[in-house]
Coordinates of C-alpha atoms in Angstrom, one line a residue:
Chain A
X1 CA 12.4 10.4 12.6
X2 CA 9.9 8.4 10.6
X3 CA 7.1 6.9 12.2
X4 CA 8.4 3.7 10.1
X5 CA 12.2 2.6 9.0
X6 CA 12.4 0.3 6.2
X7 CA 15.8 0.2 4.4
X8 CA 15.5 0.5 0.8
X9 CA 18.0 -1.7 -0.2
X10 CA 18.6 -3.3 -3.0
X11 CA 19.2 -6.7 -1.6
X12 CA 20.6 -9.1 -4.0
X13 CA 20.9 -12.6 -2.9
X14 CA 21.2 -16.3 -5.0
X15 CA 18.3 -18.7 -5.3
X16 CA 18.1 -20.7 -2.3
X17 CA 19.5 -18.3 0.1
X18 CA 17.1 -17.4 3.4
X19 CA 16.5 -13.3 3.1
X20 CA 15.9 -11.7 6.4
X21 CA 13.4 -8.6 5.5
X22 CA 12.8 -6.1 8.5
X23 CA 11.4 -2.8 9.9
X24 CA 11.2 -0.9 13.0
X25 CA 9.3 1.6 14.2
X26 CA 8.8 4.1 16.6
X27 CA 4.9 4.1 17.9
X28 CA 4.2 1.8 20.6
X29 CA 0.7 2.3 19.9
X30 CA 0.7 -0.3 16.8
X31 CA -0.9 -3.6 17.1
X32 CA -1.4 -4.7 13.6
X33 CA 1.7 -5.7 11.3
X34 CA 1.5 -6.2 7.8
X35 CA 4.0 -7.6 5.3
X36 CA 2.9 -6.6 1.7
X37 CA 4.5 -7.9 -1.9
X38 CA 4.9 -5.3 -4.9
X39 CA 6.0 -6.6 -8.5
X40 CA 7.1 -4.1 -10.7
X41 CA 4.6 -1.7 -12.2
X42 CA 2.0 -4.2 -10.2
X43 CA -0.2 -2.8 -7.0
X44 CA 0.5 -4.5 -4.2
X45 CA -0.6 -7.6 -2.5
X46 CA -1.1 -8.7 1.5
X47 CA 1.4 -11.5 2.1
X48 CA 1.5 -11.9 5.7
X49 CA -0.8 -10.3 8.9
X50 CA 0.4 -11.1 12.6
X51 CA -1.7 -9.2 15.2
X52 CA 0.7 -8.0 18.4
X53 CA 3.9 -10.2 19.1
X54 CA 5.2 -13.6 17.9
X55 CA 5.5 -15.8 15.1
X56 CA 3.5 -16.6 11.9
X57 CA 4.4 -18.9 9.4
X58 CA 2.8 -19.4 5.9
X59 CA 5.1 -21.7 3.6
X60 CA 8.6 -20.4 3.0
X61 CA 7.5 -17.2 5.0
X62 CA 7.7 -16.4 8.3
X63 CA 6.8 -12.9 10.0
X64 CA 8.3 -11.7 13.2
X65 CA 7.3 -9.0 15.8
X66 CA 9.0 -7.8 18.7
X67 CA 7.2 -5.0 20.4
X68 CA 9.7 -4.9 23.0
X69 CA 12.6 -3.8 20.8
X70 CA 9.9 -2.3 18.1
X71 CA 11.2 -4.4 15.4
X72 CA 9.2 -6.7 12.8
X73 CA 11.2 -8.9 10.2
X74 CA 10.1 -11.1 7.4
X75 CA 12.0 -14.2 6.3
X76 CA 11.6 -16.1 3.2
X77 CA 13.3 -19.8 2.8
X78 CA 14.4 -21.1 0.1
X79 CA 14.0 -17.7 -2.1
X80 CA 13.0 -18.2 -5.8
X81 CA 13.8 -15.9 -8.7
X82 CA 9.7 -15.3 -8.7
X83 CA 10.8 -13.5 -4.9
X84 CA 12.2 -11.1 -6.5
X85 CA 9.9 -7.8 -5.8
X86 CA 9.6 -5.2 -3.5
X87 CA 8.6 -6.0 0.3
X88 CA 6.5 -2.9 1.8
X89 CA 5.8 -3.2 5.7
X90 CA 2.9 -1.9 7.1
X91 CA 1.7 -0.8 10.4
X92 CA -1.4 0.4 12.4
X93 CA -2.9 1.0 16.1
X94 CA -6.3 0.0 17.4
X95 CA -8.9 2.6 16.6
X96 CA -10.0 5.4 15.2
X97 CA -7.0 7.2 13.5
X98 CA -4.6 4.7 14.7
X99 CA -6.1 2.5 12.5
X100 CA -4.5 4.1 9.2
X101 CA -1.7 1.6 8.0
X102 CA 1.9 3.5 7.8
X103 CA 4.3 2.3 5.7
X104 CA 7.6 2.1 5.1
X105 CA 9.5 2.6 1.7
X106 CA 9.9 -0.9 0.8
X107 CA 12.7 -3.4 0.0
X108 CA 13.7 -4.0 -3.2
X109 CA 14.9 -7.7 -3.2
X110 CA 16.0 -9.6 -6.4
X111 CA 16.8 -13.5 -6.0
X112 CA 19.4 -14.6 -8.8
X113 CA 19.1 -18.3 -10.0
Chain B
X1 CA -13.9 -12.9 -10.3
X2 CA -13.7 -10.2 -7.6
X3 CA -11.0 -8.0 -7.6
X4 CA -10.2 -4.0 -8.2
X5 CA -9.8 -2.6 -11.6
X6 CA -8.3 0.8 -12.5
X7 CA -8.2 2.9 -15.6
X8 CA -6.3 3.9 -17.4
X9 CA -3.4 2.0 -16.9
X10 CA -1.4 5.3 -19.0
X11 CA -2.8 8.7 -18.5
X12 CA -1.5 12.0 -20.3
X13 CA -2.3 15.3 -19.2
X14 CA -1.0 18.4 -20.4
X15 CA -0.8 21.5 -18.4
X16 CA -3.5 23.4 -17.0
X17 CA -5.6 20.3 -17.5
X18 CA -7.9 18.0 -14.9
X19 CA -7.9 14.3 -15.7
X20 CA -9.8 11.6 -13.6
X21 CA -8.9 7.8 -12.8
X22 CA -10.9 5.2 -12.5
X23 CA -11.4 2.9 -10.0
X24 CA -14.4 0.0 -9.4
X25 CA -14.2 -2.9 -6.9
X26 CA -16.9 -5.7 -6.3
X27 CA -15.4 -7.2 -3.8
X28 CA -18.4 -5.3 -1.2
X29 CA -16.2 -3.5 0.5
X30 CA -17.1 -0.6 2.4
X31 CA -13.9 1.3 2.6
X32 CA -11.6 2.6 -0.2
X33 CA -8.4 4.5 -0.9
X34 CA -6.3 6.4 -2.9
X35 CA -2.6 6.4 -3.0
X36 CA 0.6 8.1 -4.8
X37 CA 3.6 6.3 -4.9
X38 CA 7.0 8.0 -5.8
X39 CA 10.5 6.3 -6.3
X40 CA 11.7 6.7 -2.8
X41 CA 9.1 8.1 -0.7
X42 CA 6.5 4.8 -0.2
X43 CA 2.8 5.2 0.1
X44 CA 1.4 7.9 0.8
X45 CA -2.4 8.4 1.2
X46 CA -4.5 11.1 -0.3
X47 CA -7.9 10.4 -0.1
X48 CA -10.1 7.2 1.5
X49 CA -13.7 6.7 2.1
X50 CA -15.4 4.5 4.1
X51 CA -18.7 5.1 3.8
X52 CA -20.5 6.0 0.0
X53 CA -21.3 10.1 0.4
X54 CA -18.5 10.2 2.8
X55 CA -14.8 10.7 2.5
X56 CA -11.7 11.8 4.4
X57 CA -8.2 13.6 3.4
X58 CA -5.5 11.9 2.9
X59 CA -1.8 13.2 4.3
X60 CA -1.5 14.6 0.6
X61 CA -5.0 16.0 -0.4
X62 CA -4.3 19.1 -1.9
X63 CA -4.3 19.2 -5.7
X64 CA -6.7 16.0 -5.7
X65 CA -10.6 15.5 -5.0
X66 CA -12.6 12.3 -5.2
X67 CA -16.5 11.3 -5.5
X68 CA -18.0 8.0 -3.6
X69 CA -21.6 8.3 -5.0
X70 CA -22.0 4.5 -5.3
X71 CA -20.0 1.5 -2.9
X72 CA -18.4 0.1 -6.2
X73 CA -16.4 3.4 -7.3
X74 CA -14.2 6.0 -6.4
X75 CA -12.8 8.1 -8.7
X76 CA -9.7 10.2 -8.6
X77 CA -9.6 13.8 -10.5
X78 CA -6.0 15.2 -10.2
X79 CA -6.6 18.6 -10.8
X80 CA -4.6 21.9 -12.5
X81 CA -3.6 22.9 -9.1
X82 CA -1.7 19.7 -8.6
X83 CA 1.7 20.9 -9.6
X84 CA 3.7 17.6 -9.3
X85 CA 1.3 14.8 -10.8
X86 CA 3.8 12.7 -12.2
X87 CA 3.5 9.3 -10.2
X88 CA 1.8 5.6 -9.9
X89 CA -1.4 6.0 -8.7
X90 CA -3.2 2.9 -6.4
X91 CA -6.7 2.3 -5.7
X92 CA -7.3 -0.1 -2.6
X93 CA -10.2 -1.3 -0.6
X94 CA -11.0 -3.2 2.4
X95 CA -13.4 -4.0 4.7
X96 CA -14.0 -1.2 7.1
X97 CA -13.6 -3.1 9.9
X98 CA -10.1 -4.4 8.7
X99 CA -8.4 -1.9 7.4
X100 CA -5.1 -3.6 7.8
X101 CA -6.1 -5.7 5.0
X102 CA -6.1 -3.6 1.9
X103 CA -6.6 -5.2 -1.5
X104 CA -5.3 -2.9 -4.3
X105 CA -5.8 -2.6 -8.2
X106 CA -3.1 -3.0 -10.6
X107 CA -2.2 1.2 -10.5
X108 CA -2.3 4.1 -13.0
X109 CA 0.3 5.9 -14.0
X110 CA 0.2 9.2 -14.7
X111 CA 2.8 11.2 -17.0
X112 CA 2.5 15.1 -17.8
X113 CA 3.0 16.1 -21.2

């Protein structure tokens, strides 16, 4: 089992819709969840960073973490076309090796207008 | 503007050949990375640094090696003895104490002839 589940998808969905992005995982050691955005052939960039459990919110984003089930989601409002990329979640512990991020394969997502 | 820049974005190499890739940051950051990306398989880490002089294995070192003789740069060689090459290669850093928070450049990808 992977330290990090992340279904590839695709996810197709039409402009407007609310996508619902998630990831479990299987070390309870993790503190530190990370929600990155790839466009194709781009590197990718930090979208959204939520220490332990609960909520964050950033504009149409919103990042989720239950430690209880191991479960982290990502949802996006109102999805635009320029949505359309590939989500990667990322995870780490506290310290020393814990701190390397693991990842999980990425969503591909494409918003349809 | 700050930011990470790799080079090539394109590289060739033939068999039997080494071939290095470029990557600078001035963003002052201490630590930096290397990663291979493959349809499928995610991230996967092969070399970081977080220290200049100083550098660690990644979970896929063999076949690669790496230089941090100034803060700004840390190139890539992929050498003869890396058998599978063919990828998208990302360069991130961060601050060391934040590893969580990894800004990457825009990728090289590599293609053997």
């Amino acid at each position: 089992q992977k330290e990090v589940e992340q279904d590839p998808g695709p996810l197709s969905v039409p402009e407007g819709a609310i996508v619902s992005l998630n990831c479990t995982y299987s070390n309870s050691a993790f503190q530190y969840f990370m929600w990155y955005r790839q466009y194709s052939r781009k590197g990718p960039e930090l979208l959204m960073y939520t220490y332990s459990s609960g909520n964050k919110e950033d504009g149409r984003f919103t990042a989720q973490v239950d430690k209880s089930s191991k479960y982290i989601s990502l949802f996006i409002r109102d999805s635009q076309p320029s949505d359309s990329a590939t989500y990667l979640c990322a995870m780490s512990g506290n310290a020393g090796n814990n701190r390397k991020l693991i990842w999980g394969l990425g969503t591909s997502l494409a918003v349809n207008p | 503007d700050g930011g990470i820049t790799q080079s090539p974005k394109y590289l060739f190499r033939k068999e039997g050949q080494n071939v290095t890739l470029s990557c600078e940051q001035n963003l002052n950051h201490d630590a930096m990375y290397w990663y291979r990306q493959d349809p499928g398989q995610g991230l996967r880490l092969i070399y970081y640094s977080q220290i200049v002089n100083d550098f660690q294995k990644g979970d896929i070192a063999e076949g690669y090696s790496v230089s941090r003789e100034k803060k700004e740069s840390f190139p890539l060689t992929v050498t003869s003895a890396q058998k599978n090459p063919t990828a998208f290669y990302l360069c991130a850093s961060s601050i060391d104490r934040e590893p969580e928070t990894q800004y990457f450049g825009p990728g090289t990808r590599l293609l053997v002839l």
